[in-house]
Short mmCIF file of C-alpha atoms and ligand atoms in Angstrom, two decimals:
data_model
loop_
_atom_site.label_atom_id
_atom_site.label_comp_id
_atom_site.label_asym_id
_atom_site.label_seq_id
_atom_site.Cartn_x
_atom_site.Cartn_y
_atom_site.Cartn_z
CA MET A 1 98.06 126.68 99.76
CA ILE A 2 97.20 124.68 102.86
CA ILE A 3 96.80 120.94 102.53
CA ASP A 4 94.42 119.90 105.28
CA LEU A 5 94.33 116.15 105.84
CA ARG A 6 93.24 116.15 109.49
CA SER A 7 89.85 114.75 108.50
CA ASP A 8 87.44 114.31 105.60
CA THR A 9 84.97 116.51 107.50
CA LEU A 10 86.99 119.58 106.49
CA THR A 11 85.73 119.74 102.91
CA LYS A 12 83.72 122.74 101.77
CA PRO A 13 80.72 122.35 99.46
CA THR A 14 81.53 122.62 95.75
CA ARG A 15 79.95 125.31 93.60
CA PHE A 16 77.49 122.79 92.13
CA MET A 17 76.54 121.52 95.57
CA LEU A 18 75.98 125.09 96.74
CA GLU A 19 73.75 125.69 93.70
CA ALA A 20 71.70 122.61 94.58
CA MET A 21 71.36 123.91 98.15
CA PHE A 22 70.45 127.40 96.98
CA ASN A 23 67.70 126.03 94.75
CA ALA A 24 66.19 123.65 97.33
CA ARG A 25 62.45 123.70 98.01
CA VAL A 26 62.01 123.82 101.78
CA GLY A 27 59.41 123.75 104.54
CA ASP A 28 59.26 123.22 108.29
CA ASP A 29 60.69 119.74 108.89
CA VAL A 30 59.35 119.57 112.47
CA TYR A 31 55.91 119.79 110.83
CA GLY A 32 57.04 117.12 108.35
CA GLU A 33 56.71 119.69 105.57
CA ASP A 34 60.19 119.94 104.07
CA PRO A 35 60.03 118.24 100.66
CA THR A 36 63.80 118.11 100.21
CA VAL A 37 64.38 116.48 103.60
CA LYS A 38 61.71 113.92 102.71
CA GLU A 39 63.39 113.30 99.37
CA LEU A 40 66.81 112.72 100.96
CA GLU A 41 65.28 110.39 103.56
CA ALA A 42 63.38 108.39 100.93
CA LYS A 43 66.40 108.21 98.63
CA THR A 44 68.77 107.00 101.35
CA ALA A 45 66.25 104.48 102.71
CA ALA A 46 65.68 103.05 99.21
CA LEU A 47 69.42 102.78 98.61
CA PHE A 48 69.93 100.62 101.73
CA GLY A 49 66.62 98.76 101.38
CA LYS A 50 65.17 100.22 104.59
CA GLU A 51 61.59 101.33 105.30
CA ALA A 52 62.23 104.74 106.78
CA ALA A 53 64.86 107.38 107.49
CA LEU A 54 65.54 110.41 109.68
CA PHE A 55 67.83 113.30 108.70
CA CYS A 56 69.84 114.57 111.69
CA ALA A 57 72.55 117.12 112.45
CA SER A 58 75.45 114.72 113.01
CA GLY A 59 76.61 111.13 113.08
CA THR A 60 76.94 111.33 116.83
CA MET A 61 73.26 112.24 116.97
CA THR A 62 72.12 109.40 114.69
CA ASN A 63 74.26 106.88 116.61
CA GLN A 64 73.11 108.09 120.02
CA ILE A 65 69.45 108.13 118.97
CA ALA A 66 69.79 104.56 117.68
CA ILE A 67 71.42 103.43 120.93
CA LYS A 68 68.63 105.11 122.93
CA CYS A 69 65.97 103.32 120.86
CA PHE A 70 67.65 99.91 120.97
CA THR A 71 68.45 99.81 124.72
CA GLN A 72 66.82 100.23 128.13
CA PRO A 73 68.63 101.39 131.28
CA LEU A 74 70.67 98.54 132.88
CA GLU A 75 71.34 97.04 129.48
CA GLU A 76 74.66 96.82 127.65
CA VAL A 77 76.02 97.85 124.26
CA ILE A 78 78.76 95.68 122.73
CA CYS A 79 81.27 97.29 120.35
CA ASP A 80 84.94 97.41 119.43
CA GLU A 81 87.20 99.23 121.89
CA GLY A 82 88.02 101.86 119.26
CA ALA A 83 84.40 102.37 118.18
CA HIS A 84 83.32 105.96 117.64
CA VAL A 85 80.15 105.37 119.73
CA TYR A 86 82.37 104.51 122.70
CA TYR A 87 85.63 106.39 122.10
CA TYR A 88 84.51 109.65 120.49
CA GLU A 89 80.97 110.32 121.66
CA GLY A 90 81.83 111.74 125.04
CA GLY A 91 80.34 108.98 127.16
CA GLY A 92 76.99 109.50 125.48
CA ILE A 93 75.97 105.86 125.84
CA ALA A 94 75.91 106.25 129.64
CA PHE A 95 74.54 109.81 129.58
CA ASN A 96 71.77 109.42 127.03
CA SER A 97 70.78 105.80 127.49
CA SER A 98 71.86 104.86 131.06
CA ALA A 99 73.39 101.79 129.47
CA SER A 100 76.84 100.32 129.99
CA THR A 101 79.34 99.41 127.31
CA ARG A 102 81.30 96.19 126.77
CA THR A 103 84.27 96.63 124.48
CA ILE A 104 85.89 93.97 122.33
CA THR A 105 89.53 94.12 121.23
CA GLY A 106 89.01 93.58 117.53
CA ASN A 107 91.50 93.45 114.68
CA ARG A 108 91.64 97.07 113.51
CA GLY A 109 88.01 97.54 114.46
CA VAL A 110 86.74 94.23 113.13
CA PHE A 111 85.77 91.52 115.62
CA THR A 112 84.60 87.93 115.10
CA ALA A 113 81.39 86.11 115.91
CA ASP A 114 83.28 84.04 118.52
CA GLN A 115 84.53 87.21 120.22
CA LEU A 116 80.99 88.56 120.23
CA ILE A 117 79.59 85.34 121.73
CA ALA A 118 82.22 85.46 124.49
CA ASN A 119 81.03 88.95 125.46
CA ILE A 120 77.27 88.39 125.60
CA ASN A 121 75.76 88.41 129.08
CA LYS A 122 73.05 85.89 129.82
CA ASN A 123 70.44 85.81 132.58
CA ASP A 124 72.66 86.64 135.55
CA ILE A 125 71.53 89.53 137.74
CA HIS A 126 75.16 90.47 138.38
CA ASN A 127 75.57 91.53 134.75
CA PRO A 128 73.93 94.19 132.63
CA THR A 129 71.78 92.57 129.97
CA SER A 130 73.32 92.58 126.49
CA SER A 131 70.90 94.17 124.07
CA LEU A 132 72.74 95.90 121.24
CA VAL A 133 75.80 95.31 119.05
CA VAL A 134 77.37 98.19 117.11
CA ILE A 135 79.83 97.71 114.28
CA GLU A 136 81.66 100.46 112.43
CA ASN A 137 82.29 100.26 108.66
CA THR A 138 84.77 101.57 107.74
CA ALA A 139 86.48 101.42 111.14
CA ASN A 140 87.91 104.88 111.79
CA ARG A 141 90.51 104.01 114.42
CA GLY A 142 91.18 100.80 112.49
CA GLY A 143 92.68 102.96 109.72
CA GLY A 144 89.59 102.89 107.52
CA ARG A 145 89.38 99.11 107.51
CA CYS A 146 86.35 97.58 105.78
CA TRP A 147 84.20 94.74 107.03
CA GLU A 148 83.73 91.87 104.56
CA LEU A 149 80.09 90.95 103.93
CA ALA A 150 80.78 87.46 105.32
CA GLU A 151 82.11 89.01 108.55
CA ILE A 152 78.99 91.15 108.89
CA GLU A 153 76.82 88.13 108.14
CA SER A 154 78.39 86.06 110.92
CA ILE A 155 77.86 88.88 113.44
CA ALA A 156 74.25 89.37 112.26
CA LYS A 157 73.60 85.63 112.65
CA VAL A 158 74.73 85.68 116.30
CA CYS A 159 72.61 88.79 116.96
CA LYS A 160 69.54 87.07 115.53
CA GLU A 161 70.12 83.89 117.55
CA GLU A 162 70.73 85.83 120.77
CA GLY A 163 67.96 88.39 120.27
CA LEU A 164 70.31 91.39 120.06
CA TYR A 165 69.79 94.46 117.93
CA LEU A 166 72.52 95.26 115.40
CA HIS A 167 73.42 98.85 114.50
CA LEU A 168 75.84 100.01 111.82
CA ASP A 169 77.88 103.15 112.38
CA GLY A 170 78.26 103.80 108.68
CA ALA A 171 79.87 107.21 108.89
CA ARG A 172 82.06 106.04 105.99
CA ILE A 173 79.92 103.20 104.64
CA PHE A 174 80.19 104.55 101.09
CA ASN A 175 83.98 104.25 101.31
CA ALA A 176 83.51 100.56 102.18
CA ILE A 177 80.94 100.09 99.41
CA VAL A 178 83.28 101.61 96.81
CA ALA A 179 86.35 99.75 98.09
CA LYS A 180 84.71 96.33 98.45
CA GLY A 181 82.23 96.43 95.59
CA TYR A 182 79.23 95.28 97.63
CA SER A 183 75.99 97.21 97.34
CA ALA A 184 74.24 99.42 99.89
CA GLY A 185 71.27 97.06 99.73
CA GLU A 186 73.42 94.03 100.57
CA VAL A 187 74.92 95.82 103.57
CA GLY A 188 71.57 97.21 104.69
CA SER A 189 69.89 93.83 104.92
CA TYR A 190 71.90 92.82 108.00
CA PHE A 191 71.10 95.76 110.28
CA ASP A 192 68.26 97.00 112.46
CA GLY A 193 69.67 100.53 112.39
CA ILE A 194 72.14 102.29 110.11
CA SER A 195 73.79 105.69 110.49
CA VAL A 196 75.15 107.24 107.30
CA CYS A 197 77.20 110.46 107.29
CA PHE A 198 77.12 112.95 104.43
CA SER A 199 79.66 115.38 105.88
CA LYS A 200 82.62 112.98 105.64
CA GLY A 201 83.83 111.74 102.27
CA LEU A 202 80.63 112.79 100.51
CA GLY A 203 81.51 116.39 101.15
CA THR A 204 78.33 118.04 102.45
CA PRO A 205 78.56 120.75 105.13
CA VAL A 206 76.24 119.07 107.68
CA GLY A 207 74.15 115.99 108.15
CA SER A 208 73.67 112.29 108.77
CA VAL A 209 70.75 109.96 108.11
CA LEU A 210 69.45 107.21 110.40
CA LEU A 211 67.76 104.23 108.72
CA GLY A 212 65.53 101.41 109.91
CA THR A 213 61.93 100.22 110.23
CA LYS A 214 59.03 102.67 110.37
CA PRO A 215 58.32 102.13 114.10
CA PHE A 216 62.03 102.54 114.91
CA ILE A 217 62.27 105.79 112.96
CA GLN A 218 59.03 107.06 114.55
CA LYS A 219 60.61 106.50 117.97
CA ALA A 220 63.88 108.01 116.76
CA LYS A 221 62.03 111.17 115.74
CA ARG A 222 60.76 111.59 119.32
CA VAL A 223 64.27 111.14 120.71
CA ARG A 224 65.71 113.60 118.18
CA LYS A 225 63.14 116.20 119.28
CA VAL A 226 64.00 115.71 122.95
CA LEU A 227 67.70 116.17 122.15
CA GLY A 228 66.87 119.49 120.52
CA GLY A 229 67.48 118.06 117.07
CA GLY A 230 64.14 118.92 115.48
CA TRP A 231 64.97 121.41 112.75
CA ARG A 232 63.07 123.61 110.41
CA GLN A 233 64.08 124.43 106.81
CA ALA A 234 66.73 121.71 106.85
CA GLY A 235 66.06 121.07 103.17
CA TYR A 236 68.92 123.40 102.29
CA LEU A 237 71.23 120.87 103.97
CA ALA A 238 69.35 117.84 102.65
CA ALA A 239 69.82 119.17 99.10
CA ALA A 240 73.57 118.84 99.60
CA GLY A 241 73.05 115.21 100.63
CA ILE A 242 70.97 114.45 97.55
CA TYR A 243 73.61 116.07 95.36
CA ALA A 244 76.32 114.03 97.11
CA ILE A 245 74.53 110.71 96.54
CA ASP A 246 74.18 111.52 92.86
CA ASN A 247 77.68 112.89 92.30
CA HIS A 248 80.18 112.12 95.05
CA ILE A 249 80.07 108.37 95.67
CA ASP A 250 82.04 106.96 92.73
CA ARG A 251 84.78 109.57 93.14
CA LEU A 252 85.66 108.11 96.57
CA ALA A 253 87.83 105.67 94.58
CA ASP A 254 90.12 108.64 93.80
CA ASP A 255 90.51 109.36 97.53
CA HIS A 256 91.39 105.70 98.06
CA LYS A 257 93.97 105.74 95.26
CA ARG A 258 95.64 108.83 96.71
CA ALA A 259 95.69 107.31 100.20
CA LYS A 260 97.42 104.24 98.75
CA ILE A 261 100.13 106.43 97.23
CA ILE A 262 100.67 108.13 100.60
CA GLU A 263 100.94 104.66 102.20
CA GLU A 264 103.54 103.54 99.63
CA THR A 265 105.54 106.73 100.18
CA LEU A 266 105.49 106.38 103.96
CA LYS A 267 106.68 102.76 103.81
CA HIS A 268 110.02 104.04 102.52
CA CYS A 269 110.46 106.89 105.00
CA HIS A 270 113.05 106.38 107.76
CA TYR A 271 110.98 108.12 110.42
CA VAL A 272 108.07 105.70 109.88
CA LYS A 273 107.95 102.50 111.94
CA THR A 274 104.77 100.94 110.52
CA VAL A 275 101.86 101.93 108.33
CA VAL A 276 98.43 100.49 109.02
CA PRO A 277 97.37 98.77 105.74
CA VAL A 278 95.34 101.28 103.74
CA GLU A 279 91.97 100.09 102.43
CA THR A 280 90.07 103.34 101.94
CA ASN A 281 90.77 107.04 102.59
CA ILE A 282 92.45 106.89 106.01
CA VAL A 283 96.22 106.54 106.43
CA ILE A 284 97.45 105.86 109.96
CA PHE A 285 101.13 105.30 110.69
CA GLU A 286 103.48 105.01 113.62
CA LEU A 287 106.59 107.17 113.96
CA THR A 288 109.94 105.83 115.10
CA ASP A 289 111.33 107.07 118.41
CA ALA A 290 113.34 109.67 116.48
CA ILE A 291 110.38 112.05 116.47
CA SER A 292 107.23 112.55 118.52
CA GLU A 293 103.78 113.02 117.01
CA ALA A 294 103.61 116.58 118.37
CA VAL A 295 106.87 117.57 116.67
CA PHE A 296 105.87 115.83 113.44
CA ILE A 297 102.54 117.68 113.35
CA GLN A 298 104.30 120.99 114.06
CA LYS A 299 106.98 120.43 111.38
CA MET A 300 104.32 119.54 108.82
CA LYS A 301 102.27 122.56 109.81
CA GLU A 302 105.25 124.82 109.13
CA GLN A 303 105.10 123.42 105.58
CA ASN A 304 101.34 124.09 105.32
CA ILE A 305 100.33 120.47 105.74
CA LEU A 306 97.87 119.64 108.49
CA CYS A 307 97.53 116.17 109.99
CA ALA A 308 96.16 114.68 113.20
CA SER A 309 97.29 112.20 115.83
CA PRO A 310 95.03 109.33 116.92
CA GLY A 311 97.42 108.34 119.72
CA LYS A 312 100.98 108.33 121.01
CA GLN A 313 103.51 108.24 118.13
CA MET A 314 100.59 107.87 115.69
CA ILE A 315 99.75 110.17 112.77
CA ARG A 316 96.64 110.24 110.61
CA PHE A 317 96.06 111.60 107.11
CA VAL A 318 92.55 111.46 105.64
CA THR A 319 92.09 112.05 101.91
CA HIS A 320 88.97 113.79 100.63
CA LEU A 321 87.15 115.83 97.99
CA ASP A 322 89.33 118.93 98.42
CA PHE A 323 92.61 117.00 98.16
CA THR A 324 93.86 117.02 94.56
CA ASP A 325 96.58 115.20 92.61
CA GLU A 326 98.59 118.41 92.65
CA MET A 327 98.43 118.47 96.45
CA LEU A 328 99.31 114.77 96.53
CA ASP A 329 102.50 115.40 94.53
CA LEU A 330 103.42 118.20 96.89
CA LEU A 331 102.74 116.06 99.96
CA VAL A 332 104.71 113.08 98.61
CA GLY A 333 107.70 115.35 97.94
CA LYS A 334 107.56 116.78 101.44
CA LEU A 335 107.22 113.37 103.07
CA LYS A 336 110.23 112.05 101.13
CA ASN A 337 112.36 115.01 102.16
CA PHE A 338 110.96 115.31 105.63
CA LYS A 339 113.88 113.54 107.32
CA ASN A 340 116.01 116.58 106.50
CA SER A 341 113.81 118.88 108.51
CA PHE A 342 114.40 117.52 112.02
C1 PLP B 401 82.72 111.15 112.15
C2 PLP B 401 82.17 109.90 112.66
C3 PLP B 401 80.91 109.84 113.25
C4 PLP B 401 80.01 111.03 113.43
O1 PLP B 401 80.64 112.18 113.78
P1 PLP B 401 79.89 113.60 113.83
O2 PLP B 401 81.03 114.53 113.87
O3 PLP B 401 79.07 113.60 115.04
O4 PLP B 401 79.07 113.71 112.59
C5 PLP B 401 80.44 108.62 113.66
N1 PLP B 401 81.18 107.52 113.51
C6 PLP B 401 82.38 107.52 112.93
C7 PLP B 401 83.13 106.25 112.75
C8 PLP B 401 82.94 108.72 112.49
O5 PLP B 401 84.15 108.72 111.94
#
């Protein structure tokens, strides 16, 4: 048995999800004729209180489309320095939108209204014009940290006052919703654009949805087409998303519980320097100088446990749908005894 905790993208669809996909009614989505895609879009939009939605192949695509729609060349996107849109999307902001990026050093991915204000460019021709703010909830490189509603509200207030668009990279927004107890509708009200991923904790094979106003989504559809993202009988994939909304949201609490137990275990391991406080399904910790991240990953791999490294001396475990209590017990045992293996 291999325990794969490199990411929550590694899950495979369950039998019931596959049945839902198999039974989907489909049509050509480029013609706007796939009923299941339409159903997923309507369902997700309603959940977050948004007018319209667009089903896309990935979260990178939904984020990049949103950035393209909310900026013009010579403008600037403001985000945290660890933000996926900046750190993990291959320089797409510059490539797709000819926009520059201003990064803020937040606290585990969360920055304040004052920090935002300090990074907004005003009418000076030396500077790119600030036009868009992106926040990430949960913050991936922040160890799955959640934004509080009050923190989002204060950022949204500044954006409104300064005439900036606000986009949510909500790849793991359902993890935040389950952990914090706020509703999708409450979160949705603060944003011009929202990207929601179904292939992370929700366990579908492929797909993300972009949400916003009707004119925004109409424009987004044009950009998706130009990027080669218009797809045909995508309803088979949308059916997995519908199934996930109905069945896989509440269970995220189990992933969070298991991540907490991993955190508690790691706190008492000699080879661990610090553990980033766990709030959702991501566990990030720092190794002592006794072992490097490469050796740790290799030693774990030899014991059929896969993990990833988000940086020097850093290790990441992500809990998910295919990670059971039985696997957790096994992992905890191995982590406790790990000091004997190097
Ligand atoms: C995974 C992820 C995305 C989207 O990634 P894709 O692999 O392109 O679907 C976007 N933002 C965050 C924070 C993510 O973790």
